[in-house]
mmCIF file of C-alpha atoms in Angstrom:
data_model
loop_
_atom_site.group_PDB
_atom_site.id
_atom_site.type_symbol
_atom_site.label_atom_id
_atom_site.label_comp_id
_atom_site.label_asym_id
_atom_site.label_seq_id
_atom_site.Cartn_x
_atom_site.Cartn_y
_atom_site.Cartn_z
ATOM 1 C CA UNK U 1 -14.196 29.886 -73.486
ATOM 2 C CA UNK U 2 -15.804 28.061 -70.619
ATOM 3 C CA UNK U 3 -19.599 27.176 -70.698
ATOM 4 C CA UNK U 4 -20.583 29.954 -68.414
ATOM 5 C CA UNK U 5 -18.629 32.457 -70.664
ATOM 6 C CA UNK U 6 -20.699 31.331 -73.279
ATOM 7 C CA UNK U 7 -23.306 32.043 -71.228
ATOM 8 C CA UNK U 8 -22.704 35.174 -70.606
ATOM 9 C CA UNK U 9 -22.114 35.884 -73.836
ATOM 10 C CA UNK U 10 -25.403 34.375 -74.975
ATOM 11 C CA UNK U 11 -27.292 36.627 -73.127
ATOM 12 C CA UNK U 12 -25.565 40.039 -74.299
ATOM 13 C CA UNK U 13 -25.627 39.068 -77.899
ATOM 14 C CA UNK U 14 -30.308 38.109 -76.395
ATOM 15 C CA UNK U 15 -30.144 41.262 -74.696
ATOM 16 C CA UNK U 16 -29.033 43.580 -77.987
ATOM 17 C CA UNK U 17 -30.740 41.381 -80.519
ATOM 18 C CA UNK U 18 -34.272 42.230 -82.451
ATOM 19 C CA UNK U 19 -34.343 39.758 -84.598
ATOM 20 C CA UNK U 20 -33.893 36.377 -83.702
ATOM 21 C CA UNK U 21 -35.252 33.299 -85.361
ATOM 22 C CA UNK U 22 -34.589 29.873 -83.227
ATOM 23 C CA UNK U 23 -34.593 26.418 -85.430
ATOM 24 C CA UNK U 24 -34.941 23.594 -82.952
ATOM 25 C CA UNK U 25 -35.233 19.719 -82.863
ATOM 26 C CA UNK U 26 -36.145 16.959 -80.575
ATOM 27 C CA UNK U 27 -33.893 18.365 -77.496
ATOM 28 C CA UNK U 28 -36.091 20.971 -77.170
ATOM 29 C CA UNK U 29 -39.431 18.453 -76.340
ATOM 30 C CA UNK U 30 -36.833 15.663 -74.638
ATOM 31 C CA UNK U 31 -37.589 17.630 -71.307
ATOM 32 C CA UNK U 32 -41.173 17.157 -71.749
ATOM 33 C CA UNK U 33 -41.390 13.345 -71.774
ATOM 34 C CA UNK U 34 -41.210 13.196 -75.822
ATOM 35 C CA UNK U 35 -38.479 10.676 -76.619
ATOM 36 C CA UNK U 36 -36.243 10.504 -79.644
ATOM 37 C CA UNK U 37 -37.597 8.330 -81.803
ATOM 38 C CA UNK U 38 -34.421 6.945 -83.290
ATOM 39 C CA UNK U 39 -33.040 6.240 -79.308
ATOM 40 C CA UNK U 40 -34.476 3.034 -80.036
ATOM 41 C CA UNK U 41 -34.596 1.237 -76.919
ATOM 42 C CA UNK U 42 -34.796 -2.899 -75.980
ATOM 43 C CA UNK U 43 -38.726 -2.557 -75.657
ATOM 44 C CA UNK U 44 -39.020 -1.008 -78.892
ATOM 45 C CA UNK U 45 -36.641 -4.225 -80.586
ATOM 46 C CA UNK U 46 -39.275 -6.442 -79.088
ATOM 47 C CA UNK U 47 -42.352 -5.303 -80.197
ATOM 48 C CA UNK U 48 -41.116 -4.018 -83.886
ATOM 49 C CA UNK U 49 -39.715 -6.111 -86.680
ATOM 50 C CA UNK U 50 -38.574 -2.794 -88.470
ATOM 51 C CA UNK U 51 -36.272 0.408 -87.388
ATOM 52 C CA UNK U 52 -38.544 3.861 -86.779
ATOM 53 C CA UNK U 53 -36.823 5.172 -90.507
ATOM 54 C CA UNK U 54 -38.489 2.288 -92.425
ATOM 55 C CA UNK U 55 -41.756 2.592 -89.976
ATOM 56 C CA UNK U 56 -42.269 6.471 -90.856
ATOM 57 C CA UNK U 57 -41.583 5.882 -94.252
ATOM 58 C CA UNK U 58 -44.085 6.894 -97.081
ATOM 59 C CA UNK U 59 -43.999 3.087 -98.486
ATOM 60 C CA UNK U 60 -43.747 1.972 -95.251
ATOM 61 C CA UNK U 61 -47.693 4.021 -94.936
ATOM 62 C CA UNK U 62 -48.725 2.541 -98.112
ATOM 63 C CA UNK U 63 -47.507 -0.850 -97.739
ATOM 64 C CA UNK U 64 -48.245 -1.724 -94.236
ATOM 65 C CA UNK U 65 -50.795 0.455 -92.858
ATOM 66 C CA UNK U 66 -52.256 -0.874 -89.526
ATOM 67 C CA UNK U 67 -48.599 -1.992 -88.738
ATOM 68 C CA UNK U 68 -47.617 2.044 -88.976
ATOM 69 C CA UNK U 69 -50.608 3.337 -87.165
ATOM 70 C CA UNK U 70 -49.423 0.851 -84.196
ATOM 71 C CA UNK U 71 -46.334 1.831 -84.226
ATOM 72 C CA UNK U 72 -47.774 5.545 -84.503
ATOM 73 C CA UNK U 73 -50.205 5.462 -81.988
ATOM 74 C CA UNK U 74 -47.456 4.038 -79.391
ATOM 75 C CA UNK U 75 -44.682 6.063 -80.203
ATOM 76 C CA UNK U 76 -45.523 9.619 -81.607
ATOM 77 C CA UNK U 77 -48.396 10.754 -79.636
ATOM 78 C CA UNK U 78 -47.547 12.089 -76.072
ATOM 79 C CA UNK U 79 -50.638 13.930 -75.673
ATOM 80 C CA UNK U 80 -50.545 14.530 -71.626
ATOM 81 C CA UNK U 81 -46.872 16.007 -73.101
ATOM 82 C CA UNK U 82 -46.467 20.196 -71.530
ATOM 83 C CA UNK U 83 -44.449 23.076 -72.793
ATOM 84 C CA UNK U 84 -40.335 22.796 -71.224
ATOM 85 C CA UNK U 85 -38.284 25.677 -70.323
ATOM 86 C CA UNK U 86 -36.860 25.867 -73.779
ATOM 87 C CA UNK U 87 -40.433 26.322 -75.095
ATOM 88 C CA UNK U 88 -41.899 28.908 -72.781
ATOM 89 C CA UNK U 89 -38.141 30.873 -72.989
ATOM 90 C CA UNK U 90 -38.663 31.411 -76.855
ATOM 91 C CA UNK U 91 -42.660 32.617 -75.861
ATOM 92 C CA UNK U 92 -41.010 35.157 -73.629
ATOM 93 C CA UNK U 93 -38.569 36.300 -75.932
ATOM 94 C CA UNK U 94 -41.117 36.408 -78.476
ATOM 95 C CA UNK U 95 -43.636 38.866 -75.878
ATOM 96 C CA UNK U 96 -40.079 41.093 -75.692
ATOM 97 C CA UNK U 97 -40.133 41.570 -79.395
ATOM 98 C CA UNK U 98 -36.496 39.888 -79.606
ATOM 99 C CA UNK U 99 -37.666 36.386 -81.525
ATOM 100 C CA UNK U 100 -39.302 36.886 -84.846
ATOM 101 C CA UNK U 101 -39.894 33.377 -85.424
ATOM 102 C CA UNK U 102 -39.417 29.599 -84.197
ATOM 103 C CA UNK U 103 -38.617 26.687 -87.046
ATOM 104 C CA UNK U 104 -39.030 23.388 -85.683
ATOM 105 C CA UNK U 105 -38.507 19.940 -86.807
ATOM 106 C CA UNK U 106 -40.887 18.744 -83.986
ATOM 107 C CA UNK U 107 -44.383 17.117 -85.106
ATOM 108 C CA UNK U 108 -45.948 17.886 -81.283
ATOM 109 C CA UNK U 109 -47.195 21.038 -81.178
ATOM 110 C CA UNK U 110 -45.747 21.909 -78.157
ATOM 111 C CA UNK U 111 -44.582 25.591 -79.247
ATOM 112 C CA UNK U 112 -48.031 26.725 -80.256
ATOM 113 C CA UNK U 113 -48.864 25.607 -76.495
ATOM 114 C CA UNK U 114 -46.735 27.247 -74.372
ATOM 115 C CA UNK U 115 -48.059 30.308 -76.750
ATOM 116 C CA UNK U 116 -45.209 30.751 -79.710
ATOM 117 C CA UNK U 117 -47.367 32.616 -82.204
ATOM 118 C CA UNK U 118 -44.959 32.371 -85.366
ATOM 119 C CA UNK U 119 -44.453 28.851 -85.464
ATOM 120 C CA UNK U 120 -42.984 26.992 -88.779
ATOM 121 C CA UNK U 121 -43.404 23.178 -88.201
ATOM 122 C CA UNK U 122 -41.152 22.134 -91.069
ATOM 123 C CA UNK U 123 -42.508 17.886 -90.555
ATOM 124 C CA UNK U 124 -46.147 18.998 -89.903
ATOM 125 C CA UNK U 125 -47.895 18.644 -86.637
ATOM 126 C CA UNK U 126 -49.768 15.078 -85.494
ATOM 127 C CA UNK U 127 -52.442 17.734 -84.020
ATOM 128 C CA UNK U 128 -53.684 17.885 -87.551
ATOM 129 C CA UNK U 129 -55.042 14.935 -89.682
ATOM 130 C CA UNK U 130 -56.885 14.680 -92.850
ATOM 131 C CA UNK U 131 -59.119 12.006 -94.870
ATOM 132 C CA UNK U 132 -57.237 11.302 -98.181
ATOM 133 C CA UNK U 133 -60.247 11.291 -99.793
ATOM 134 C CA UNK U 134 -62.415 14.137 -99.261
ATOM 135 C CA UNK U 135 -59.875 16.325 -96.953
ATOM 136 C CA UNK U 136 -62.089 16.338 -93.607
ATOM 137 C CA UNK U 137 -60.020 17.347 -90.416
ATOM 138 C CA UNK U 138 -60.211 14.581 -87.687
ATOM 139 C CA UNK U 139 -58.386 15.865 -84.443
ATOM 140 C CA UNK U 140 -55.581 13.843 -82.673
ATOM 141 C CA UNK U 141 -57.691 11.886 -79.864
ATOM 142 C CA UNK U 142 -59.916 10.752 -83.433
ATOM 143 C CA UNK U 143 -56.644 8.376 -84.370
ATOM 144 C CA UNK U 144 -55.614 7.851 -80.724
ATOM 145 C CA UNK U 145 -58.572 6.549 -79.174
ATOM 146 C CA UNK U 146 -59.110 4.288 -82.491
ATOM 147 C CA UNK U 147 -57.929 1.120 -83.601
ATOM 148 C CA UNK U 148 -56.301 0.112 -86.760
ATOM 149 C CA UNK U 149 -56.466 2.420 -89.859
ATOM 150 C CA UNK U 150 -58.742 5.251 -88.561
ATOM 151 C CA UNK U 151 -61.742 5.705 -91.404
ATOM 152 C CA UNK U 152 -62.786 9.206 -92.231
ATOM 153 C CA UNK U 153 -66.157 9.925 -90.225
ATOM 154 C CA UNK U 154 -67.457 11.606 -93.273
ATOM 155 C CA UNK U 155 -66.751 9.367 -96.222
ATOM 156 C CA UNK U 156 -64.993 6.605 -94.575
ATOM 157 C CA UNK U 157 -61.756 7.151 -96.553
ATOM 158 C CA UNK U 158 -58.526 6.553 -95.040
ATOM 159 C CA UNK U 159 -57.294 8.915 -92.277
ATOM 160 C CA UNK U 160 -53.341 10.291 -93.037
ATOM 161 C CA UNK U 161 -51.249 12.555 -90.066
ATOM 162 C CA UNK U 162 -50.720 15.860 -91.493
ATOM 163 C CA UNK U 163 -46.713 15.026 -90.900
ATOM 164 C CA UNK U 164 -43.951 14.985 -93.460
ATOM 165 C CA UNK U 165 -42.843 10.785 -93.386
ATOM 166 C CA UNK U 166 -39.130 10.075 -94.633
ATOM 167 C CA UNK U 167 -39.412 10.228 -98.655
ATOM 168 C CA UNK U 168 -41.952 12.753 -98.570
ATOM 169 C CA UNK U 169 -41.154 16.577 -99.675
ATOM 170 C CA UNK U 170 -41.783 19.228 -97.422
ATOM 171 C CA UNK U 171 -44.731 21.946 -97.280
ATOM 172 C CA UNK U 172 -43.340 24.791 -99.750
ATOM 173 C CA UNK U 173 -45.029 27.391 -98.087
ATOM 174 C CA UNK U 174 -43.769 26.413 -94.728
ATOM 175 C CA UNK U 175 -39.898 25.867 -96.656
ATOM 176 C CA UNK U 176 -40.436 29.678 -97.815
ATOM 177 C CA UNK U 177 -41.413 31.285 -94.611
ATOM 178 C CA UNK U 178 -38.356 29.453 -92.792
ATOM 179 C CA UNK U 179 -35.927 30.787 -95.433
ATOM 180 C CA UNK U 180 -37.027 34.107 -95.211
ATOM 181 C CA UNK U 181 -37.236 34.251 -91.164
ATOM 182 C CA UNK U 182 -33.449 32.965 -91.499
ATOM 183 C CA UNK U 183 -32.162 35.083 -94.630
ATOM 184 C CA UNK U 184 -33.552 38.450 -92.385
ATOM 185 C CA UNK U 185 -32.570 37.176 -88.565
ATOM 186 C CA UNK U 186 -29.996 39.250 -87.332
ATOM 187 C CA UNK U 187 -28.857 36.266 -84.399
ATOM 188 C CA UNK U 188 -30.134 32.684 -85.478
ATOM 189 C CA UNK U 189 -29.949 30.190 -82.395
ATOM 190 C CA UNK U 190 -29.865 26.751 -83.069
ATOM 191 C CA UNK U 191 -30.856 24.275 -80.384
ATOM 192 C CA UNK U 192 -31.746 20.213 -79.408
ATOM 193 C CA UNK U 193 -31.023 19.359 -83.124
ATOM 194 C CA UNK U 194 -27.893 16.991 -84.206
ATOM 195 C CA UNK U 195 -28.677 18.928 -88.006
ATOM 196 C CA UNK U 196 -28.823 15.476 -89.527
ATOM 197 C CA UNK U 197 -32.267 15.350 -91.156
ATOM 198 C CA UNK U 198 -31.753 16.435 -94.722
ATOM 199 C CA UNK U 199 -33.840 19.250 -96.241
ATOM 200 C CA UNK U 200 -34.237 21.166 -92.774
ATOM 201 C CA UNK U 201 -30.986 20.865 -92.015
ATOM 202 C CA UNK U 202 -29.545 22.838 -95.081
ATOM 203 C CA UNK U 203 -31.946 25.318 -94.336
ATOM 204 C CA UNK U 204 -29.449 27.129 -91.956
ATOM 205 C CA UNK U 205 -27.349 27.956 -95.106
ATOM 206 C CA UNK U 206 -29.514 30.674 -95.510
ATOM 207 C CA UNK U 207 -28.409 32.149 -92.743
ATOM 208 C CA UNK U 208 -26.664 35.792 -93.282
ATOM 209 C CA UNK U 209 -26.643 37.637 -90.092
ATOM 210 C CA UNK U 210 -23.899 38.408 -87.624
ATOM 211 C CA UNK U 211 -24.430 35.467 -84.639
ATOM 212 C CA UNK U 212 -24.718 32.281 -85.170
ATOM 213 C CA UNK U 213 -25.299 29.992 -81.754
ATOM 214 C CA UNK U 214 -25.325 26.289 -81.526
ATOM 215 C CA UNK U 215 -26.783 24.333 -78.161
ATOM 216 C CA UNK U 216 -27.008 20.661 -78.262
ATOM 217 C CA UNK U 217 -25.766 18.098 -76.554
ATOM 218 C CA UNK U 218 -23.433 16.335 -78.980
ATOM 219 C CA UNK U 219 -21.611 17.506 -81.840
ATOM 220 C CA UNK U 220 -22.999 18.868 -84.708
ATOM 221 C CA UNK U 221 -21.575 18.474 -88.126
ATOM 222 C CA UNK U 222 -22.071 22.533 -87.946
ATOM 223 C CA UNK U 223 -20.136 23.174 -85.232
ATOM 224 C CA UNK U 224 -17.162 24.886 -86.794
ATOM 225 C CA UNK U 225 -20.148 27.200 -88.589
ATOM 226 C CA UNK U 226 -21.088 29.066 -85.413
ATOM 227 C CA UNK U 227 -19.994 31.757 -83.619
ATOM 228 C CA UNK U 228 -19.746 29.099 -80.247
ATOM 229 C CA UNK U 229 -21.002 25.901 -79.514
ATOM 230 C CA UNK U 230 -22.781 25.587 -75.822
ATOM 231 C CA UNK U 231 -22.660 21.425 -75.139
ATOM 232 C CA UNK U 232 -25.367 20.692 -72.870
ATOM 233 C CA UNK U 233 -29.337 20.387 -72.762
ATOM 234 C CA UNK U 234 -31.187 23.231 -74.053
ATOM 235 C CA UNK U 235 -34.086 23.651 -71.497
ATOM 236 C CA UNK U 236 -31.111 24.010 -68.883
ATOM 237 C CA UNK U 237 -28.988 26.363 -70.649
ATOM 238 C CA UNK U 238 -32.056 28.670 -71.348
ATOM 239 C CA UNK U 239 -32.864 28.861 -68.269
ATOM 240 C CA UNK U 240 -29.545 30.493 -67.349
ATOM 241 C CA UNK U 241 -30.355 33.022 -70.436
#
């Protein structure tokens, strides 16, 4: 089958589905200036001694604090950042009553603003941040207009991003709602992820409807899973859907 096959084929299996849940990754916010963090790039090798795993690790947090938030503060927070094609697509299909639910690995809230309303952020959001102390909610231009380890405006305790870090466990209420969005979906569309970040990934095992689409553009280790594989960028092959 060629691409635009596929294509076509896409949007018949769009067109008769009502129930469609779409698990996405960092493709889907590439189009709107978010890099991938692990692209690591020669600037980032000369201002970091350490690779972005070992960074936005939990001991990493612990350890090294200010050396995180620096890192943080430079490289995960695109705040001038706007909804892509991919993003506003899955709002539309949402308004149609065709996409019951979108489960991202993406930490920038970018579904919630192009106006997804059943949104399950399976690594947290860096919208969100919380003393570790007493729990107070300080909002994302709190840590990105501060310097160092931002202090808790209540009780000056240290301020932690509400987003999963590697060796950290995952929200289970968000886990359960993704599992049951993908045990019921009918067509589950999978799109801008290379499904190599272990739990999420597995999550697609779950899956027991009747189409099963991949987009990205490089191989998956899932790829002989699906129904067809579209190779390309997701915001450009949605907007041909």
């Amino acid at each position: 089958m060629t691409t635009e096959e596929k294509i076509t084929q896409l949007k018949q299996i769009i067109e008769e589905s009502d129930n469609i849940v779409f698990f996405g990754g960092a493709g889907v916010s590439t189009e709107s200036g978010i890099p991938d963090f692990r692209s690591v790039d020669g600037l980032y090798n000369q201002q970091y001694d350490y690779p972005p795993e070992t960074i936005l690790s939990h001991t990493f947090y612990r350890r090294y604090t200010e050396e995180f938030y620096r890192f943080y503060r430079n490289k995960m927070l695109f705040l001038d950042a706007k909804p892509g094609k991919a993003h506003l697509k899955l709002v539309q299909w949402e308004k149609a009553g065709k996409l019951k639910a979108v489960i991202t690995q993406n930490i920038d809230g970018l579904h919630q603003a192009a106006g997804s309303k059943k949104v399950f952020e399976l690594h947290g959001s860096v919208l969100r941040n919380f003393c570790e102390k007493c729990h107070a909610f300080h909002d994302v231009e709190y840590i990105k207009n501060g310097e160092g380890v931002p202090k808790c405006r209540v009780c000056g305790g240290a301020v932690k991003p509400d987003v999963v870090l590697y060796e950290e466990g995952l929200d289970e209420a968000t886990v359960t709602g993704a599992v049951r969005a993908i045990s019921e979906a009918g067509t589950l569309i999978i799109g801008g992820t290379s499904l190599a970040v272990y739990p999420a990934a597995g999550l697609i095992d779950y899956f027991r409807g009747e189409h099963l689409i991949l987009i990205n553009k490089t191989p998956t280790p899932r790829d002989n899973a699906a129904e067809f594989v579209i190779q390309g960028n997701i915001g450009d092959v949605f907007e041909q859907l």
